[in-house]
CSV table of C-alpha atoms and ligand atoms in Angstrom, one decimal:
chain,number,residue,atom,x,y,z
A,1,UNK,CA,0.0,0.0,0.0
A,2,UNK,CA,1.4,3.3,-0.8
A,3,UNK,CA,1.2,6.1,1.5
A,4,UNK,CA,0.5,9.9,-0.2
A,5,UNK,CA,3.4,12.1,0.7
A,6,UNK,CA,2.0,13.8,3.7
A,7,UNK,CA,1.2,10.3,5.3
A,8,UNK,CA,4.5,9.6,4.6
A,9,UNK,CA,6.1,12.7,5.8
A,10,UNK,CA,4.1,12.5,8.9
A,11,UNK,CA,5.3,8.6,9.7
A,12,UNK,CA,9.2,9.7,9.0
A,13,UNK,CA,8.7,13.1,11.7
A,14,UNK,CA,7.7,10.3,14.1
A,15,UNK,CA,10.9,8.7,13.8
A,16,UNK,CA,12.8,12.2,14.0
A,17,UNK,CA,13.8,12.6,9.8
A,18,UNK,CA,13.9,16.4,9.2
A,19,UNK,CA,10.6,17.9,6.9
A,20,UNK,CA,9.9,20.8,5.3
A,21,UNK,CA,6.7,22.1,7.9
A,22,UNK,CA,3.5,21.8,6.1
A,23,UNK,CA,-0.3,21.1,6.0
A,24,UNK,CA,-2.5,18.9,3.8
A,25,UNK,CA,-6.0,20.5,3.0
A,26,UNK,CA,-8.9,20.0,-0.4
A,27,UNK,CA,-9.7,23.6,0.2
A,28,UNK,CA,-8.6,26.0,-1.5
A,29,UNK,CA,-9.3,28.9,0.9
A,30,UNK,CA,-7.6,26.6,3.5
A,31,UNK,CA,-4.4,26.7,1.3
A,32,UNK,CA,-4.6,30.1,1.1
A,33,UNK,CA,-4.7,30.2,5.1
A,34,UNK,CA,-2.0,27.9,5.1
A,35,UNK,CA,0.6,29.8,2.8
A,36,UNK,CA,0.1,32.8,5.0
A,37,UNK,CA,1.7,31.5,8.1
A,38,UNK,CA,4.5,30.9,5.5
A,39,UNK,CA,4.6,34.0,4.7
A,40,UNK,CA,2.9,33.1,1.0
A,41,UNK,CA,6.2,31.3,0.3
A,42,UNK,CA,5.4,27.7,-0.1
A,43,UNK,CA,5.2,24.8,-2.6
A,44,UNK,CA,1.4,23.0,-3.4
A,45,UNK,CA,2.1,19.5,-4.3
A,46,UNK,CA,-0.7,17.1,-5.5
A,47,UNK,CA,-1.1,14.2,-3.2
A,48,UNK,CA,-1.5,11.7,-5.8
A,49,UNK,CA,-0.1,8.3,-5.1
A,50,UNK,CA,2.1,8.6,-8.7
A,51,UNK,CA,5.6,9.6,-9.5
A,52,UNK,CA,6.5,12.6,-11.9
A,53,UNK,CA,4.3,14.7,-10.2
A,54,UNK,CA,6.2,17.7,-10.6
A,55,UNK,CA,6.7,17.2,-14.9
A,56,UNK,CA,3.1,16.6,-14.5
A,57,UNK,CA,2.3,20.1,-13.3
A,58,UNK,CA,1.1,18.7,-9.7
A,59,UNK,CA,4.0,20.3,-8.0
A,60,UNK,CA,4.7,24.3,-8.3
A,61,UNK,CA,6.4,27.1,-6.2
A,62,UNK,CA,4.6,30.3,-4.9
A,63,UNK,CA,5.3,33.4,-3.5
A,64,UNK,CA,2.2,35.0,-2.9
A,65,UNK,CA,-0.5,32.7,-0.5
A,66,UNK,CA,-3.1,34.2,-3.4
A,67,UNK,CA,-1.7,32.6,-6.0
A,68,UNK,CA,-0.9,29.1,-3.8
A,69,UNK,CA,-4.6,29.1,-3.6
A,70,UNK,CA,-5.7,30.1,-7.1
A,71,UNK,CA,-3.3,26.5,-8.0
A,72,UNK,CA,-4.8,24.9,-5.5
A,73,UNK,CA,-8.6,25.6,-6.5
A,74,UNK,CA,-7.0,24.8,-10.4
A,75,UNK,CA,-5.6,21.1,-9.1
A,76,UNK,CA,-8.3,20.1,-6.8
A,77,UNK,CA,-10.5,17.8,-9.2
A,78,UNK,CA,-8.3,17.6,-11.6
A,79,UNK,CA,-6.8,14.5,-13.3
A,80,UNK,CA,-2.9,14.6,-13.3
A,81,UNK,CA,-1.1,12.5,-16.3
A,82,UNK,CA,2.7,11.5,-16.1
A,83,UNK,CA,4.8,9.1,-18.0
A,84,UNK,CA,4.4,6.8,-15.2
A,85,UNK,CA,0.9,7.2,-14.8
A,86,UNK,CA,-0.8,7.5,-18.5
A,87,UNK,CA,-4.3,6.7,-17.0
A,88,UNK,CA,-3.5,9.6,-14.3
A,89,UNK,CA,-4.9,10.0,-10.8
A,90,UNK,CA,-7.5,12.7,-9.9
A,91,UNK,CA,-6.4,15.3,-7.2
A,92,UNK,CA,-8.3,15.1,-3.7
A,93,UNK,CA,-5.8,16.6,-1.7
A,94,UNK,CA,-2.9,19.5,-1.5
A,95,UNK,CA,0.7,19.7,0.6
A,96,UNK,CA,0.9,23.5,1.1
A,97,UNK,CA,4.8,23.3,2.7
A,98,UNK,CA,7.1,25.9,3.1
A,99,UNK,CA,9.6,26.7,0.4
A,100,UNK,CA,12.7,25.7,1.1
A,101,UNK,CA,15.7,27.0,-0.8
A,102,UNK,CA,17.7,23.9,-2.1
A,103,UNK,CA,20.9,23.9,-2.6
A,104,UNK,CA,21.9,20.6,-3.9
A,105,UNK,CA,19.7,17.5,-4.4
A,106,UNK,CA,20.4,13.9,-3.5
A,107,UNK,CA,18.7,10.6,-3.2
A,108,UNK,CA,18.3,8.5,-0.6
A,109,UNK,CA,15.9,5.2,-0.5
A,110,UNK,CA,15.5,2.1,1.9
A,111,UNK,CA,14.0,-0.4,-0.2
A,112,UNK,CA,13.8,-4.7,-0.8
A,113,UNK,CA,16.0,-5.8,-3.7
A,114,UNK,CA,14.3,-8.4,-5.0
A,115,UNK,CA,17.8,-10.0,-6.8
A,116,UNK,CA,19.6,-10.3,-3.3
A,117,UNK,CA,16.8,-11.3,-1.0
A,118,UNK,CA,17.8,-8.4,1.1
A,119,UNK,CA,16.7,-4.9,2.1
A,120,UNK,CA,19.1,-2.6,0.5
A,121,UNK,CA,19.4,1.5,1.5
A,122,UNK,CA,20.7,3.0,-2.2
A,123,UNK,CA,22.1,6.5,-2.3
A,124,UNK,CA,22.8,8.7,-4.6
A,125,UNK,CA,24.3,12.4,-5.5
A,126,UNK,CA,22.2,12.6,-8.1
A,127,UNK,CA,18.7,13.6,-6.7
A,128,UNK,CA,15.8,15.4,-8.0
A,129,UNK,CA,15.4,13.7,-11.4
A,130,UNK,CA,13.7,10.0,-11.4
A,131,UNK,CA,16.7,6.9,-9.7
A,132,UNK,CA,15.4,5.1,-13.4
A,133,UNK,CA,17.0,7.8,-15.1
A,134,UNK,CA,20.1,8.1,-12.9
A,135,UNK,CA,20.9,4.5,-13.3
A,136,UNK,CA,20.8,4.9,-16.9
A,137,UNK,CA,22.6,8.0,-17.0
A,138,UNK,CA,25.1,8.1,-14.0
A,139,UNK,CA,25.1,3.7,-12.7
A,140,UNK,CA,28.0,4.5,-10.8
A,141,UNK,CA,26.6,7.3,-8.8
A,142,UNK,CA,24.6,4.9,-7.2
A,143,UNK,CA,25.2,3.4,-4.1
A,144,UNK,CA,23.7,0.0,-2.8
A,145,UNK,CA,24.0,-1.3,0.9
A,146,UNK,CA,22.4,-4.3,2.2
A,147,UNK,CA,20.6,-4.6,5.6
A,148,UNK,CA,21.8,-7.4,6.9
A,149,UNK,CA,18.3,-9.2,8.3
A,150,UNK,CA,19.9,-10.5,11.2
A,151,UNK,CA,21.9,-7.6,12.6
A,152,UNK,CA,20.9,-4.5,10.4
A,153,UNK,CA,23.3,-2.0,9.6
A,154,UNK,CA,26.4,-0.3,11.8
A,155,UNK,CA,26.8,2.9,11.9
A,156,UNK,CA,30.4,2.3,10.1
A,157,UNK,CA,28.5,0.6,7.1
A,158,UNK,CA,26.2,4.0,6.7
A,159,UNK,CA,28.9,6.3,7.0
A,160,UNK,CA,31.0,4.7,4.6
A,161,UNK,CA,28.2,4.4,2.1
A,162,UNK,CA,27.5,8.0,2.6
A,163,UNK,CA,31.3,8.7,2.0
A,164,UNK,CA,31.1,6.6,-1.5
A,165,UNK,CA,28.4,8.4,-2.7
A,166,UNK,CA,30.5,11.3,-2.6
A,167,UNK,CA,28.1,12.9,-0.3
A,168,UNK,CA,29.8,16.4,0.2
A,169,UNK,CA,31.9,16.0,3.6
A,170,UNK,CA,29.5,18.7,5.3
A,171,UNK,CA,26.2,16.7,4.4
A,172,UNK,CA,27.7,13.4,5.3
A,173,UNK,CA,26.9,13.3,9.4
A,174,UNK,CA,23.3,14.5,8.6
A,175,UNK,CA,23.1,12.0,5.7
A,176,UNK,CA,24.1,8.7,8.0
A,177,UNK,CA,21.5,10.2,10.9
A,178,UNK,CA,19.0,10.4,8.6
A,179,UNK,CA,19.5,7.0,6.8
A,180,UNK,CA,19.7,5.7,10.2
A,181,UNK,CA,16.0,6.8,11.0
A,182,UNK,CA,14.9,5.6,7.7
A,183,UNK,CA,15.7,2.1,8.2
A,184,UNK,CA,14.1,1.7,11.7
A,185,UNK,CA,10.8,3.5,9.9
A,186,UNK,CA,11.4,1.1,7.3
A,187,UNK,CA,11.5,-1.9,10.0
A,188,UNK,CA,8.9,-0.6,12.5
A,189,UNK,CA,6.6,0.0,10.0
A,190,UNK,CA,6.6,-3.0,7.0
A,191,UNK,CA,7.8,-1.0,4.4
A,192,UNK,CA,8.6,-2.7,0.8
A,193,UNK,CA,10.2,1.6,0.0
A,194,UNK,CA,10.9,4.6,1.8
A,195,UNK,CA,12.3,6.7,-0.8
A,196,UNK,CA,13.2,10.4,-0.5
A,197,UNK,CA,13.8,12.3,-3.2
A,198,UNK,CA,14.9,15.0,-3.6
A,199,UNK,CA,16.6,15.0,0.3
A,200,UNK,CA,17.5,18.6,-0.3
A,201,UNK,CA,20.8,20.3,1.2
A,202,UNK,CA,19.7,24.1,1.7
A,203,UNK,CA,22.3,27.0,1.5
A,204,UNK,CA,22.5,26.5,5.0
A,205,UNK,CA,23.9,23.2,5.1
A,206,UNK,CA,20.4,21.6,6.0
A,207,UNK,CA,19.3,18.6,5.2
A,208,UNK,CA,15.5,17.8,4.8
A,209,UNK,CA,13.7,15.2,3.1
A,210,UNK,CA,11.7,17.5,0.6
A,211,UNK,CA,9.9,14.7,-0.7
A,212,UNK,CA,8.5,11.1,0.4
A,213,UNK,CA,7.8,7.9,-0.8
A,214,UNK,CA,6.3,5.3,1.5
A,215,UNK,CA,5.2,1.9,0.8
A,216,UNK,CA,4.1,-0.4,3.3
A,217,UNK,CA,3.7,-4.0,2.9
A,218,UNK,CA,0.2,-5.0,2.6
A,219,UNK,CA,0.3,-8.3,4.2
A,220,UNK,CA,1.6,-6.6,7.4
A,221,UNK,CA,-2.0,-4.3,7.1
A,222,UNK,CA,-3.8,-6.3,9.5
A,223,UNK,CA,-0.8,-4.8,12.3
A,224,UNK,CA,-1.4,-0.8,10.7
A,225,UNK,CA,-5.1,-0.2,11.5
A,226,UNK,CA,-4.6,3.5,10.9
A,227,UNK,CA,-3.0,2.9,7.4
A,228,UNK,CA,-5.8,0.7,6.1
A,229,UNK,CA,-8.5,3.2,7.0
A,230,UNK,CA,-6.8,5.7,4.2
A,231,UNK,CA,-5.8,3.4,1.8
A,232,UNK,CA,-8.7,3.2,-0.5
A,233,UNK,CA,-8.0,6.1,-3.2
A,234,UNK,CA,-10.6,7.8,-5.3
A,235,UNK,CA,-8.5,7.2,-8.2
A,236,UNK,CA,-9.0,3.7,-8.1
A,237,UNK,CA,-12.0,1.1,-8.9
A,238,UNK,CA,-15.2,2.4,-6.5
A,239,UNK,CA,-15.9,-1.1,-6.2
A,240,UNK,CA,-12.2,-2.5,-6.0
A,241,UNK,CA,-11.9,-0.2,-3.4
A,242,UNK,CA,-14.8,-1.1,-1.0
A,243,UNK,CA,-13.7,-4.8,-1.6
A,244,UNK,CA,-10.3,-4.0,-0.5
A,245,UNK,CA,-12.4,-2.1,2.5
A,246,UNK,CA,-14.1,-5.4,3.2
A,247,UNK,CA,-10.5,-7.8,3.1
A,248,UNK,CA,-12.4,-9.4,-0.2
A,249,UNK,CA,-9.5,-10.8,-3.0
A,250,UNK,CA,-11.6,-8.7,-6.1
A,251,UNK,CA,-10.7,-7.6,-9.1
A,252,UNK,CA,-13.2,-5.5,-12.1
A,253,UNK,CA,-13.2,-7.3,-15.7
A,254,UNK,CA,-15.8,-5.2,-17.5
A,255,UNK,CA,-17.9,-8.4,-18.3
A,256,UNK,CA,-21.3,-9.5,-17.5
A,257,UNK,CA,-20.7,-12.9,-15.5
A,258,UNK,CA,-20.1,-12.2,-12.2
A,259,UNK,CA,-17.9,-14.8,-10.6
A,260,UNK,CA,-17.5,-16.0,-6.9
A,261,UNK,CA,-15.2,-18.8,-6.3
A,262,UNK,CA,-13.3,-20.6,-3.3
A,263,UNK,CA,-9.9,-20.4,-4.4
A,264,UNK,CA,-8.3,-18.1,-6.8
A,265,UNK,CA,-7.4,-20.8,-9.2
A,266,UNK,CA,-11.0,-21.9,-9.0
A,267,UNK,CA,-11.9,-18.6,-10.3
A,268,UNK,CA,-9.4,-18.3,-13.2
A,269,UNK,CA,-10.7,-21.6,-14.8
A,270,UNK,CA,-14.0,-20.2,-14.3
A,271,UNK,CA,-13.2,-17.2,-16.3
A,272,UNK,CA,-11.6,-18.9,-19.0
A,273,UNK,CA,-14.6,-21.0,-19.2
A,274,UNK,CA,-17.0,-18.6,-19.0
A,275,UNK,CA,-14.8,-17.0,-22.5
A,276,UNK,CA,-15.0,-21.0,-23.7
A,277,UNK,CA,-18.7,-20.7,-23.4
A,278,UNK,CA,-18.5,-16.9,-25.3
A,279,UNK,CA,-19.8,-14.8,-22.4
A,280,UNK,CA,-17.4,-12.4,-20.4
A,281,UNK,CA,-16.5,-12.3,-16.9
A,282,UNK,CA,-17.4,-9.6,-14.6
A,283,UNK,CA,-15.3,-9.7,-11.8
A,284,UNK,CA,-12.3,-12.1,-10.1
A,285,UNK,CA,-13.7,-12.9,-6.7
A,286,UNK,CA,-11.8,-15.6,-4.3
A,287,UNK,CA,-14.0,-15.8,-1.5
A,288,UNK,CA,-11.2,-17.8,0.6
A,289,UNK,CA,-11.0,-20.7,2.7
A,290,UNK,CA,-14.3,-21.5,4.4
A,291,UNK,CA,-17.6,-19.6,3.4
A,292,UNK,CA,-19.6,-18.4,6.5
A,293,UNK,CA,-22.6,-17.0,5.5
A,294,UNK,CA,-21.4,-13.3,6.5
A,295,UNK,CA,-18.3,-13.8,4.2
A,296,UNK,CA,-20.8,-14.8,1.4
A,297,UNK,CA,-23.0,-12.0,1.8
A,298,UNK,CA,-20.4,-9.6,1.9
A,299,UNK,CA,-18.8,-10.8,-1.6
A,300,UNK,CA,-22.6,-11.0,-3.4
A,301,UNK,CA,-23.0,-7.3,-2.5
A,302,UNK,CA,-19.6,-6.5,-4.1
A,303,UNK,CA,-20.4,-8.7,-7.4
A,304,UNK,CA,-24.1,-6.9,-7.0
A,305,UNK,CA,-22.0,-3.3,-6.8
A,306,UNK,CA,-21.3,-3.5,-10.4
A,307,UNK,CA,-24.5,-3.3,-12.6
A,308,UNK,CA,-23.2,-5.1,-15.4
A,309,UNK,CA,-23.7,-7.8,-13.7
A,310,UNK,CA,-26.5,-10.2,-15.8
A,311,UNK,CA,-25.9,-13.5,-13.9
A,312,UNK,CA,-23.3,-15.1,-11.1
A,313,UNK,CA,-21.0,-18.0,-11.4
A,314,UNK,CA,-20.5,-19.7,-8.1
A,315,UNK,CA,-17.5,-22.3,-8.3
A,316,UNK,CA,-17.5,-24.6,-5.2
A,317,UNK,CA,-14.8,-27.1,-4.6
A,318,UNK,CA,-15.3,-28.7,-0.7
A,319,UNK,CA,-11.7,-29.8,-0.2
A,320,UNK,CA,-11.4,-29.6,3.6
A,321,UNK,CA,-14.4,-27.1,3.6
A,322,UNK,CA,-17.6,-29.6,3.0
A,323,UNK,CA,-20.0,-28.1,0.1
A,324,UNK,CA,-22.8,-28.6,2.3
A,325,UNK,CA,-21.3,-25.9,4.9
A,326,UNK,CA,-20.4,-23.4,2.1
A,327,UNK,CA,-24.1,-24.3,0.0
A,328,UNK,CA,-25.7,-23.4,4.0
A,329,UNK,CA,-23.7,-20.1,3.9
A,330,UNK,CA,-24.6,-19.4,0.3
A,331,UNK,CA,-28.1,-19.8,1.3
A,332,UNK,CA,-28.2,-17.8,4.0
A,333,UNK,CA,-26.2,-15.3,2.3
A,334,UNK,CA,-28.8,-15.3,-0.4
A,335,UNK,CA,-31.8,-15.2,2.6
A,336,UNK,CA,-30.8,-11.5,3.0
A,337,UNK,CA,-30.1,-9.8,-0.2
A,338,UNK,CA,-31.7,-9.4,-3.0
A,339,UNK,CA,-30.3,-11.1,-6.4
A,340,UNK,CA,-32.3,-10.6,-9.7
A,341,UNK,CA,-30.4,-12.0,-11.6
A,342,UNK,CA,-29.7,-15.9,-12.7
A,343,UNK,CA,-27.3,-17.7,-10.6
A,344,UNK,CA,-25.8,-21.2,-11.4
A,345,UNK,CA,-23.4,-22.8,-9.1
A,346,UNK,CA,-20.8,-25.5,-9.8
A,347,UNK,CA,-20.8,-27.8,-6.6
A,348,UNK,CA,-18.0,-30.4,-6.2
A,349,UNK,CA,-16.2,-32.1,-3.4
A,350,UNK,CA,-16.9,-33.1,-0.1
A,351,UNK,CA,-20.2,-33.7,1.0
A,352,UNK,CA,-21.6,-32.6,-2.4
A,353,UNK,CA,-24.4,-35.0,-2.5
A,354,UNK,CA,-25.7,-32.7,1.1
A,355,UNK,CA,-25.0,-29.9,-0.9
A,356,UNK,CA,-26.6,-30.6,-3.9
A,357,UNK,CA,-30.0,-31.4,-1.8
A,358,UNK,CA,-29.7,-28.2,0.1
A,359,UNK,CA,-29.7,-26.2,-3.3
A,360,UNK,CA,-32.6,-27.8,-4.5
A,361,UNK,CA,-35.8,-25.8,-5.3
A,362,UNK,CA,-33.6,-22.6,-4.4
A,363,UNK,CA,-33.0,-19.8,-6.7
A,364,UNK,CA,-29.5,-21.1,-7.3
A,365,UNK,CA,-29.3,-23.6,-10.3
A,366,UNK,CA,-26.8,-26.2,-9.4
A,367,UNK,CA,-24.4,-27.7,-12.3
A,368,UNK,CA,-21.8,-30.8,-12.8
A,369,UNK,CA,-19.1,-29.5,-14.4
A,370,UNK,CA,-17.5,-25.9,-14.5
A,371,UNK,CA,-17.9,-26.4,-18.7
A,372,UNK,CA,-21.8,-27.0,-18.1
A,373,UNK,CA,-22.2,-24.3,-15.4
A,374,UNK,CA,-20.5,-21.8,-17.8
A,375,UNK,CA,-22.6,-22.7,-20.6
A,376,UNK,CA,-26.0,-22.4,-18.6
A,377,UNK,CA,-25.2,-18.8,-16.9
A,378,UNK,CA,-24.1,-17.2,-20.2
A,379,UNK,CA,-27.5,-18.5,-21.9
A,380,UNK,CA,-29.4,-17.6,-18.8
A,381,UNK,CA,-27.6,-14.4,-18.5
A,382,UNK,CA,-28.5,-13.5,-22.3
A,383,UNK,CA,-31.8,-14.8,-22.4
B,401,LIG,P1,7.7,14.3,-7.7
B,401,LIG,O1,7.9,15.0,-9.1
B,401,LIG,O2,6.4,13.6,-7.7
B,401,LIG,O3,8.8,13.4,-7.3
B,401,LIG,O4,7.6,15.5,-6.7
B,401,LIG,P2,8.7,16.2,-5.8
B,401,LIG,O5,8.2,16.5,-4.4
B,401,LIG,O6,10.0,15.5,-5.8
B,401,LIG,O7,8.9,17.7,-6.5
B,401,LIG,C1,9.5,17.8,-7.7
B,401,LIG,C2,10.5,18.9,-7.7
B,401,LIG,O8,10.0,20.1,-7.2
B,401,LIG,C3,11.7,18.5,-6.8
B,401,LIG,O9,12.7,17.7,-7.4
B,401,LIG,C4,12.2,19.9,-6.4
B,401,LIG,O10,13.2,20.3,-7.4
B,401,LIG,C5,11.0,20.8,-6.5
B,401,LIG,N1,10.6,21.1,-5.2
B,401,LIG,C6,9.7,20.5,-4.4
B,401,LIG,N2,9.6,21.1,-3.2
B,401,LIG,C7,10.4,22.2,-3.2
B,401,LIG,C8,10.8,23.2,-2.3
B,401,LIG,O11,10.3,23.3,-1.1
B,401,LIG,N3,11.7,24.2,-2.7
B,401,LIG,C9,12.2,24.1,-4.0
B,401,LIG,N4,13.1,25.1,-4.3
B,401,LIG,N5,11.9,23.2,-4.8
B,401,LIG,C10,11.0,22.2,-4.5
B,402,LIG,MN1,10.2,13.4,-5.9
């Protein structure tokens, strides 16, 4: 899950990483307020979770707290485009943050390499523009260090990475401090990246991380409450984001079969035989191990969110989970909403002679084989 920048700024102040001050607001008026106590010197940055926001005109530097607003009333609403992000991302929010003069530019990230297994901090002198482009341009102005998993990193190992990065020799002490913050906020808090870039040097010999990148794992959500509350974006899917509220495993397709499955393999072979049998599918749905009613209901009325939606494709295997359990949960799932439309279920497994009786006469049409299933919702779903 990626954190906006002000989330992200706001985790690395809690571990003591110096900021530019600042306030996040959708208010344009607000903004204004805001760039006052700055003295109407500030910078408005989008909080859009995409990189290249400042070639994409999300990122600009004031002088007058007027005109700060004026840009922020222009970006609210407004869908952003950058090379990295060609669909774009629409603009909820604005950083209003003092303008800091900057000096010099440099990069510094705490991040997993993938190659060695490892976390790895990487630092470079050449901030500001995008680490892709440094690589190509400048490779050996980047420095890799790994975290060891076991003991971490000495403060010897960061100062000497510092030192080969060429880190100017009056940066170099604020540099290893910071670095050394970064990678408990990486550790503390499940990050897969904190990246900062640019960490600005000001005339004064300050450093600051001007900007931030934070990703946090998200199988380690269930242990950040506070993060999960914010992580569903307006820029995404409406309904891939209220699944991803509700813990549900969904994916949009744009088709018309809605499909609910035990087990996301379950639900790929159901797609590709709801394609075989020429109809499209809605949705990927794995409703998991298990199937208590609650859990049922709860997916339905994500399927039911899209209106698309002409019929449902249940695909039940009972391994260890009996099919008469998840046909009873499917029931009573079914007891309390309302579904209009066809809905044919392939039952296998375990128990499925239970199952099969406690379909019967229901609304729910059961099937043999997935081929069979698919055929009969895509005619049912077209008739
Ligand atoms: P990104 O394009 O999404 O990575 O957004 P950044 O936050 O990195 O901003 C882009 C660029 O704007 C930075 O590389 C800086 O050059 C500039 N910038 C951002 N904040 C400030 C600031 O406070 N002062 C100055 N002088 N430049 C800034
Ligand atoms: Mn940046």
């Amino acid at each position: 899950m990626k954190l906006h920048e002000y989330q992200s700024k706001e985790l690395l102040t809690k571990y003591g990483v110096p900021v530019p001050r600042g306030e996040v607001t959708s208010d344009a008026t607000q903004a204004r307020e805001i760039a006052e106590q700055f003295g109407g010197k500030v910078v408005v940055k989008a909080q859009v979770l995409m990189g290249g926001r400042g070639k994409a005109g999300g990122v600009k530097l004031f002088n007058s707290s007027e005109e700060a607003g004026a840009f922020t009333a222009e970006l609210i609403g407004k869908r952003l485009i950058s090379i990295q992000n060609p669909a774009g991302m629409v603009v909820e929010k604005v950083l209003v943050a003092e303008l800091i003069d900057i000096a010099e530019e440099y990069y510094v990230a705490v991040l997993l390499d993938r190659n060695i297994q490892k976390s790895i901090v990487m630092i470079s002198k050449e901030g500001g523009m995008e680490i892709e482009e440094v690589a190509e341009k400048h490779p050996d102005a980047i420095v890799k260090m790994p975290i060891d998993p076991k003991w971490g990193v000495s403060d010897y190992d960061i100062r000497n990475a510092v030192a080969q990065a060429n880190i100017p020799k009056p940066a170099r002490s604020q540099m290893a401090q910071m670095i050394k913050k970064l990678v408990k906020a990486y550790q503390e808090s499940d990050a897969e990246m904190i990246e900062i870039n640019p960490c600005a040097l000001t005339p004064e010999g300050k450093l600051l991380a001007a900007d931030a990148k934070v990703s946090i794992d998200d199988n380690s959500l269930f242990r950040h409450a506070d993060y999960r509350a914010t992580s569903h974006d307006s820029a995404e899917d409406p309904i891939e984001a209220e699944a991803s509220k509700r813990g549900v495993a969904y994916v949009r397709l744009g088709g018309e079969i809605g499909i609910m499955g035990n087990g996301a393999g379950l639900v790929m072979q159901s797609i590709d035989e709801i394609s075989a049998a020429g109809g499209k599918a809605a949705n990927f749905l794995d409703v998991g191990g298990g199937a208590q009613a609650d859990r049922v209901k709860s997916c339905m009325e994500v399927i039911l969110m899209d209106p698309n939606v002409k019929g449902i494709f249940l695909n039940i295997f009972g391994g260890i989970t009996r099919v008469d359990e998840v046909a009873k949960g499917v029931l009573d799932a079914f007891a309390q909403i309302d579904v209009k439309v066809p809905v044919v279920a392939r039952i296998e497994g375990t128990a499925v002679e239970e199952g099969r009786k406690i379909l019967e006469g229901t609304q729910i049409i059961p099937a043999q084989t997935v081929q069979e299933a698919a055929k009969l919702i895509v005619e049912l779903a077209n008739a």
